Coordinates of C-alpha atoms in Angstrom, one line a residue:
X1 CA 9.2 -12.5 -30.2
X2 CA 9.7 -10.5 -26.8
X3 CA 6.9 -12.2 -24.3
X4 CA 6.1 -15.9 -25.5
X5 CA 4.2 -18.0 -23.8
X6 CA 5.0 -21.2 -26.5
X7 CA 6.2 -24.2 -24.7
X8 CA 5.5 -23.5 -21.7
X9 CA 3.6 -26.6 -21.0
X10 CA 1.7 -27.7 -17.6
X11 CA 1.9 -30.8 -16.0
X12 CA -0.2 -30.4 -13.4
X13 CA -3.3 -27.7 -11.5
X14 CA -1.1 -26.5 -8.9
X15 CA 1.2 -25.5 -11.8
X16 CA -1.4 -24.4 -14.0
X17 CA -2.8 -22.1 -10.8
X18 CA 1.0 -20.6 -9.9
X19 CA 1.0 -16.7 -9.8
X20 CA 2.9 -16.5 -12.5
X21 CA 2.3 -19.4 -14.5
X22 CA 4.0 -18.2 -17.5
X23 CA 8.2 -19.0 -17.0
X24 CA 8.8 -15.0 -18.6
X25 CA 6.6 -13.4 -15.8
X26 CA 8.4 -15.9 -13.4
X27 CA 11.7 -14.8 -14.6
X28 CA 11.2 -11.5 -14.5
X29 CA 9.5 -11.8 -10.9
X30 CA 13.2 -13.5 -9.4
X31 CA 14.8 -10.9 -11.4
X32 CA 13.4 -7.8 -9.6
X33 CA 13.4 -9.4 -6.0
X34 CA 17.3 -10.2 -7.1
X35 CA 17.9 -6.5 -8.0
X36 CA 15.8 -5.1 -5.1
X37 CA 17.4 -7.7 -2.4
X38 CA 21.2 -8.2 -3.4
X39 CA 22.0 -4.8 -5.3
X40 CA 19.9 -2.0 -4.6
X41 CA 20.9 -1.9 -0.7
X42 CA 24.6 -1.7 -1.7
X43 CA 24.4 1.2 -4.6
X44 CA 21.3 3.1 -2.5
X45 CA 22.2 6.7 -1.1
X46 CA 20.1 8.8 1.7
X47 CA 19.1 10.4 -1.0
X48 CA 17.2 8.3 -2.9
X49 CA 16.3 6.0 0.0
X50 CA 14.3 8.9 1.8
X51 CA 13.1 10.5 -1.4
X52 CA 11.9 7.3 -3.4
X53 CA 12.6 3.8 -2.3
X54 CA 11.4 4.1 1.5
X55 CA 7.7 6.0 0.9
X56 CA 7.4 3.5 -2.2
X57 CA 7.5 0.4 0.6
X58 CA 5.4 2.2 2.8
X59 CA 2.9 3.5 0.4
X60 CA 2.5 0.1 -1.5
X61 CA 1.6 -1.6 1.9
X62 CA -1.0 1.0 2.5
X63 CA -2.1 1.1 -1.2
X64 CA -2.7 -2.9 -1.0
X65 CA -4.4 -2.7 2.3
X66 CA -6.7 -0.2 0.7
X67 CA -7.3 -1.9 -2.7
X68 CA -8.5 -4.9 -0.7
X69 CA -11.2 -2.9 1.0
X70 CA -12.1 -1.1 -2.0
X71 CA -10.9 -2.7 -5.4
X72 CA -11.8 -6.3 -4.3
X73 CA -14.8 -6.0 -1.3
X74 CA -16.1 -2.6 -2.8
X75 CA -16.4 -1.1 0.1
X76 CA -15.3 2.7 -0.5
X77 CA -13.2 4.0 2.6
X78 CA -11.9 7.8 3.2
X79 CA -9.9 6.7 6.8
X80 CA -6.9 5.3 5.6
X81 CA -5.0 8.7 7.3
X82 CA -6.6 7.6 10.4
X83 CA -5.6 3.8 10.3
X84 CA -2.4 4.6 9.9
X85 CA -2.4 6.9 12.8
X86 CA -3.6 3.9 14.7
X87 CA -0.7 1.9 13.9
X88 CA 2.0 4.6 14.4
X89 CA 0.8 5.6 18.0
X90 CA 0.3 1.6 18.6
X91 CA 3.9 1.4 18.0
X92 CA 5.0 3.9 19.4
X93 CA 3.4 2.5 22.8
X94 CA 4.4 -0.6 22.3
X95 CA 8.5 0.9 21.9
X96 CA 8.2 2.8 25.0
X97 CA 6.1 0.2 27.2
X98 CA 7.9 -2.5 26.0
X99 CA 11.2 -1.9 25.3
X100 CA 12.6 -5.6 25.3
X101 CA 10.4 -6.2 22.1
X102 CA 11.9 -6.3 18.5
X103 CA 10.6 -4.1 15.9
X104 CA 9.2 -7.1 13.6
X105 CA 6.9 -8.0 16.9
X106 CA 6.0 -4.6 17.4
X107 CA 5.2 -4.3 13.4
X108 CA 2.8 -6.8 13.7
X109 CA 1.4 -5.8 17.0
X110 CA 0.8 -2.6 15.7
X111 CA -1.2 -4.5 12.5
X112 CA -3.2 -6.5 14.8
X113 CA -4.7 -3.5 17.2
X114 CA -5.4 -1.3 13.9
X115 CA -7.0 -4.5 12.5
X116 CA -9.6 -4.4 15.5
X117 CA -10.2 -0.9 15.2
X118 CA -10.6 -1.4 11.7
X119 CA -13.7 -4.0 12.6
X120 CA -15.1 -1.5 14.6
X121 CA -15.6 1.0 12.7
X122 CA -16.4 -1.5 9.6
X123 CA -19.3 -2.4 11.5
X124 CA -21.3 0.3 9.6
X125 CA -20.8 -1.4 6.4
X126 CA -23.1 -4.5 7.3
X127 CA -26.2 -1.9 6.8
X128 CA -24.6 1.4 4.7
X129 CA -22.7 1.3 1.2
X130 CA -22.0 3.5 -1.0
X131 CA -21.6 7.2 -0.7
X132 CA -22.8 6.8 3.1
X133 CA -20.2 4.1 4.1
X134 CA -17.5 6.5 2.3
X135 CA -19.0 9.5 4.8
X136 CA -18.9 6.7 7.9
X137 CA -15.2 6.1 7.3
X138 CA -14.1 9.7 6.9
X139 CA -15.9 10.8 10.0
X140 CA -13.1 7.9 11.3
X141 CA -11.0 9.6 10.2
X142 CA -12.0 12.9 11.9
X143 CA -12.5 11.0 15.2
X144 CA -9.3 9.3 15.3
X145 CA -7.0 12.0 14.8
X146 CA -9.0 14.4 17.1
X147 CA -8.4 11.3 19.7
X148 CA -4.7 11.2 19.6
X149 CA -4.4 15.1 19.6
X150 CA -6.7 15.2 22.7
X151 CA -5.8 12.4 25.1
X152 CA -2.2 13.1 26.3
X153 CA -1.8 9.6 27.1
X154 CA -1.4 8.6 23.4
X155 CA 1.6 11.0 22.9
X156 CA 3.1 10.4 26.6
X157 CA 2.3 13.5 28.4
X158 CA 4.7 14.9 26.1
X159 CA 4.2 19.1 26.2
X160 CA 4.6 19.4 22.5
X161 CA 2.2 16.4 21.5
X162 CA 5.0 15.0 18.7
X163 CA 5.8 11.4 19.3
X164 CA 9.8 10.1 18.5
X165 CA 10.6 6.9 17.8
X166 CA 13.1 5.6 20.2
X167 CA 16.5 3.5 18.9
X168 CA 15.7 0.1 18.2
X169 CA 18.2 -2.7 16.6
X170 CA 18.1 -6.3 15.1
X171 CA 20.8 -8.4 15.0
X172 CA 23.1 -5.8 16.4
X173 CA 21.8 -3.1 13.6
X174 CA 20.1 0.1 14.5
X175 CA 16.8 -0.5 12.4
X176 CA 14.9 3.1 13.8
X177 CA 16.3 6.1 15.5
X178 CA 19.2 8.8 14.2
X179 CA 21.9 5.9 13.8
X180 CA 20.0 3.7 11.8
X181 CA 21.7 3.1 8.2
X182 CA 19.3 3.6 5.0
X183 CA 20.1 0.3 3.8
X184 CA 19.0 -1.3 7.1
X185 CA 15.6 0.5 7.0
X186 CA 15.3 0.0 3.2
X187 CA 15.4 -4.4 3.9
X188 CA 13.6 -3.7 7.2
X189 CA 10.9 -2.0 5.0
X190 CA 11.1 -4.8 2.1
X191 CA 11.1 -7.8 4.4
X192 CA 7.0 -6.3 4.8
X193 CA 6.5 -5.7 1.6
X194 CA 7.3 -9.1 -0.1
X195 CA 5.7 -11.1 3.0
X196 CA 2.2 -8.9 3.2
X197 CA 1.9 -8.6 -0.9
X198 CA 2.3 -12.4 -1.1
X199 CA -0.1 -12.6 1.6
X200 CA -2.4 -10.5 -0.4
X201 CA -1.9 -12.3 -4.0
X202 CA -3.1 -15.6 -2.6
X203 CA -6.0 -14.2 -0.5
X204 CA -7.6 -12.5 -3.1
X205 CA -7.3 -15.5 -5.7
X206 CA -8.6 -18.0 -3.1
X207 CA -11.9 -18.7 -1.3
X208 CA -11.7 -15.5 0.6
X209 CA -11.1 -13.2 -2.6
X210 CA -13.9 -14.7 -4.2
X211 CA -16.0 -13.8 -1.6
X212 CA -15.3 -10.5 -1.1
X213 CA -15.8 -9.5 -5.1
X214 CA -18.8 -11.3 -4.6
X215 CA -19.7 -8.6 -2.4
X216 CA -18.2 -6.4 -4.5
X217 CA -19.9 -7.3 -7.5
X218 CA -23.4 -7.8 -6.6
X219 CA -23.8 -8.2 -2.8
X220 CA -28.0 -10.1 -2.7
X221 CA -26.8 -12.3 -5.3
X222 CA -23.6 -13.1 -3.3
X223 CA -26.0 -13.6 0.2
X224 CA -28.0 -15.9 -1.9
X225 CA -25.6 -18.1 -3.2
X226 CA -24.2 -18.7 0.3
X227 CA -21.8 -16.0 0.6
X228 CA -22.0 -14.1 4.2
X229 CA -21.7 -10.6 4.2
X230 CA -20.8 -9.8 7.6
X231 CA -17.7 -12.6 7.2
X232 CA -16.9 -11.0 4.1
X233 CA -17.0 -7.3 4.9
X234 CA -15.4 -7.4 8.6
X235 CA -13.0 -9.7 7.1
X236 CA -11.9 -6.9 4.3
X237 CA -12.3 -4.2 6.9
X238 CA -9.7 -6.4 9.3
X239 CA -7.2 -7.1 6.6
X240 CA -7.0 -4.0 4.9
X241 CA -6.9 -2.3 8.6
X242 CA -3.8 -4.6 9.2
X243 CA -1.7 -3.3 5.7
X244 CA -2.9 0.1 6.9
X245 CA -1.7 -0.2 10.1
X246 CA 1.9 -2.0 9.5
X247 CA 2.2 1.4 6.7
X248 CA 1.6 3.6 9.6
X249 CA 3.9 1.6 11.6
X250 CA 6.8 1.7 9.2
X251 CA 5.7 5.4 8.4
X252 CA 6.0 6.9 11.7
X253 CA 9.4 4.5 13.5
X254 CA 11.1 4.0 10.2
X255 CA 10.8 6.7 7.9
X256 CA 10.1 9.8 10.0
X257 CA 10.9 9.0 13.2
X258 CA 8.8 12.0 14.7
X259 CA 5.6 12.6 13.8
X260 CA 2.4 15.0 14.5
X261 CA -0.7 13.6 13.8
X262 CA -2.6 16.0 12.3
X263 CA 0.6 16.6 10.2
X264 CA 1.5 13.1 8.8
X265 CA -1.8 11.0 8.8
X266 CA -4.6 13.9 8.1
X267 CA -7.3 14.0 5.3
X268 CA -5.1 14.5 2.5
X269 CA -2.7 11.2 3.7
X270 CA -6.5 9.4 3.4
X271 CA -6.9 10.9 -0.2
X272 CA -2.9 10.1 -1.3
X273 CA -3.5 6.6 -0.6
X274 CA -7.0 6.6 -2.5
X275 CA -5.6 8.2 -5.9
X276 CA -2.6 5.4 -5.8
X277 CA -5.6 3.1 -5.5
X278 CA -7.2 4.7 -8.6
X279 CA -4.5 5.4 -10.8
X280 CA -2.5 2.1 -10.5
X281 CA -6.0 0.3 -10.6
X282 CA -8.9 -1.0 -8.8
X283 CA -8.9 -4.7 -7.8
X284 CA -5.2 -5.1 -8.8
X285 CA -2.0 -6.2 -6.4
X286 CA 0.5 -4.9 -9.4
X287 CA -2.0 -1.7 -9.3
X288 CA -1.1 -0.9 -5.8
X289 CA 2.6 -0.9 -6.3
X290 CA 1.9 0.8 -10.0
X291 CA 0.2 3.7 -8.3
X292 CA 2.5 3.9 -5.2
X293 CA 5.6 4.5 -7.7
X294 CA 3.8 6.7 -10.2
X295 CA 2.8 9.3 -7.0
X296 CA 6.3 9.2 -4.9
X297 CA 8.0 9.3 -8.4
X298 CA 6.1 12.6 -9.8
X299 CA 7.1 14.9 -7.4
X300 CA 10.7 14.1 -7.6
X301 CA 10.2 13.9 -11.1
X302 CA 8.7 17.9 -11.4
X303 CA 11.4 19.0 -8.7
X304 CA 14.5 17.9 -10.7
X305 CA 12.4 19.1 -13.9
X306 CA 10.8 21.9 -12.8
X307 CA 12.7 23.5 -10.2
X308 CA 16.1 22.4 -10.8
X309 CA 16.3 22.2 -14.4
X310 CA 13.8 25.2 -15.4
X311 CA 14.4 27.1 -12.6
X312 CA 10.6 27.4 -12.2
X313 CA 9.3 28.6 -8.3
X314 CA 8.8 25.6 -6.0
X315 CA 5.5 26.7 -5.3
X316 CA 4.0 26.7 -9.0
X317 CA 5.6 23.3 -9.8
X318 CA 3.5 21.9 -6.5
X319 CA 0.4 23.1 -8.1
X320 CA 1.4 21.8 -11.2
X321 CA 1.4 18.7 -9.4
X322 CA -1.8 18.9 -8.5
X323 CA -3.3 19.5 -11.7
X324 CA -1.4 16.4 -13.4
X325 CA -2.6 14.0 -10.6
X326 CA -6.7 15.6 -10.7
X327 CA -6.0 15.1 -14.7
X328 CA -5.1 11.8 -14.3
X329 CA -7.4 10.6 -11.8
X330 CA -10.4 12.1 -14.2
X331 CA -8.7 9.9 -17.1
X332 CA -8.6 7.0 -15.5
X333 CA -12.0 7.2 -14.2
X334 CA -13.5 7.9 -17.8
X335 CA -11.1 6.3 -20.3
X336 CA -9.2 2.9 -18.1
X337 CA -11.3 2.6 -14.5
X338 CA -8.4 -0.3 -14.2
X339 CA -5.7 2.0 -14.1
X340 CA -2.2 1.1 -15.0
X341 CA -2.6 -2.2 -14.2
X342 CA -4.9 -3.1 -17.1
X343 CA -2.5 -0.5 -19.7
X344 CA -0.1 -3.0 -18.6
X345 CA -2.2 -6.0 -19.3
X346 CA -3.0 -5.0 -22.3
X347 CA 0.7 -4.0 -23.4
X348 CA 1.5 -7.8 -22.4
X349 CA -0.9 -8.6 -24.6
X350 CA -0.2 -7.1 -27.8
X351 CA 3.8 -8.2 -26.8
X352 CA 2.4 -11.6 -27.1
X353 CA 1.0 -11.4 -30.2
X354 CA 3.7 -10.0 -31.8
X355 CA 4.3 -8.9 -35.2
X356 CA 0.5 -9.0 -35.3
X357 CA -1.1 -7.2 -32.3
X358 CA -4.8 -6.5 -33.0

């Protein structure tokens, strides 16, 4: 009755292997890139924009980049504060060393270096897993923001260590700096997020993604059967390190404009980014964006409820935050370990059996 499948007849493999080979997902899929292209940049306010709809783009990237290494390769990380860093202060060198480059170059520049320190520091994972590898990649973390507090050359020379992100355009359009409009950033932003998450749908369902949850799964039975681990773990480390890096990217010229490192991209930015991970659900590309929404939406959601509607102190509803996110990260790991995206699976899956769910 509401999700059929019924009719929907194949003709051929490359139709029968689509993303969404059923025509409902399909429709739904054109639907919400219609919405999010043609109307939401002419209804959008500041507002919103900077309270929802900008760190939603952001934090996806970062939570796919993430759920590669760890959903699909299993390879636990604790740096993801730290990448990031590495691709906000890469772009911010790149604007100020090159400023005849356009943003989208820069972008991807910025990807590219944080994808090679990403290898580096993956190189652990070839003889450490688990609980060690986790400790590897937060020390990372550690290092890499103590590096851009303490060489001045990162930030400049600049006497109060902040970076700014200077005015850039596109097509005559201010896309960073004080004069840039919402909507432009908001596109800029989207433009990444459709191109790296269809990027990341067909790696993980091809020869690459079967690899690294190989790997995942059962890494000596993967090494006998053929599959290379070094390949497979730098490869996850390299990728993920990219989506990191374009999120720091986007974090620090788009959205903030001005950043401090130890501010924006310190151990708590590395632990945001894990609980999207674990909340929307391990191994999942829907999961990332799942998680991503649910954590920008629920402190806007307790503000407006808490503060503004119950008058309750600002303080008490941020704690109150807290304990709803540790709840839900303790339910998911117990109850669902597949988060939101397999609730949602399985609420497609009653839908199509419907009037008779089992």
């Amino acid at each position: 009755m509401f999700y059929r499948e019924a009719g929907d007849f194949k003709t051929s493999y490359a139709a029968d292997n689509q993303t969404f080979p059923i025509a409902f997902d399909r429709y739904r899929y054109y639907f919400v890139l219609f919405i999010a292209i043609a109307v939401i940049p002419f209804v959008v306010n500041e507002y919103w924009a900077n309270a929802l709809l900008l760190p939603f783009l952001i934090y996806a990237i970062a939570a796919i980049g993430l759920n590669i290494l760890t959903g699909y390769c299993g390879q636990v990380s604790l740096g993801t504060g730290g990448f990031m860093a590495v691709g906000a202060y890469a772009t911010y060198k790149l604007m100020t060393a090159f400023p005849g480059l356009d943003m989208v170059t820069i972008t991807f520049l910025s990807g590219f270096i944080t994808a090679g320190v990403g290898v580096l520091f993956g190189l652990p994972s070839l003889r450490i897993k688990g609980f060690y590898l986790a400790v590897a990649t937060l020390a990372a973390q550690f290092f890499l923001v103590w590096l851009f507090n303490r060489v001045p050359w990162f930030y400049n020379y600049s006497a109060s260590g902040q970076i700014n992100a200077p005015e850039r355009t596109m097509f005559g359009l201010a896309v960073t700096g004080p004069n840039a409009e919402v909507w432009v950033k908001y596109l800029f932003c989207l433009f990444f997020v459709i191109l790296l998450a269809w990027v990341a749908r067909n790696l993980t369902r091809g020869t690459v993604g079967r690899q690294w949850m190989a790997i995942r799964d059962m890494d000596i039975a993967a090494e006998i059967i053929g599959v290379n681990p070094l390949k497979a773990k730098l490869t996850a480390f390299a990728i993920s390190s990219f989506y990191v890096g374009i999120s720091g990217a986007l974090l620090f010229s788009v959205f903030l404009g001005a950043v401090e490192v130890g501010e924006a991209f310190g151990i708590t930015k590395s632990f945001l980014v894990l609980f999207m991970v674990i909340i929307g659900g391990l191994g999942s590309i829907f999961g990332s964006f799942a998680g991503a929404a649910f954590l920008v939406l629920l402190p806007v959601a307790l503000k407006v409820l808490g503060v503004d509607t119950l008058g309750w102190p600002t303080d008490i509803v941020a704690h109150f935050q807290l304990v709803i996110v540790g709840g839900l990260i303790i339910f998911f790991l117990i109850v669902e370990p597949h988060g939101l995206a397999q609730l949602w699976r399985l609420a497609k899956e009653k839908l199509r059996l419907w009037p008779f769910p089992h």
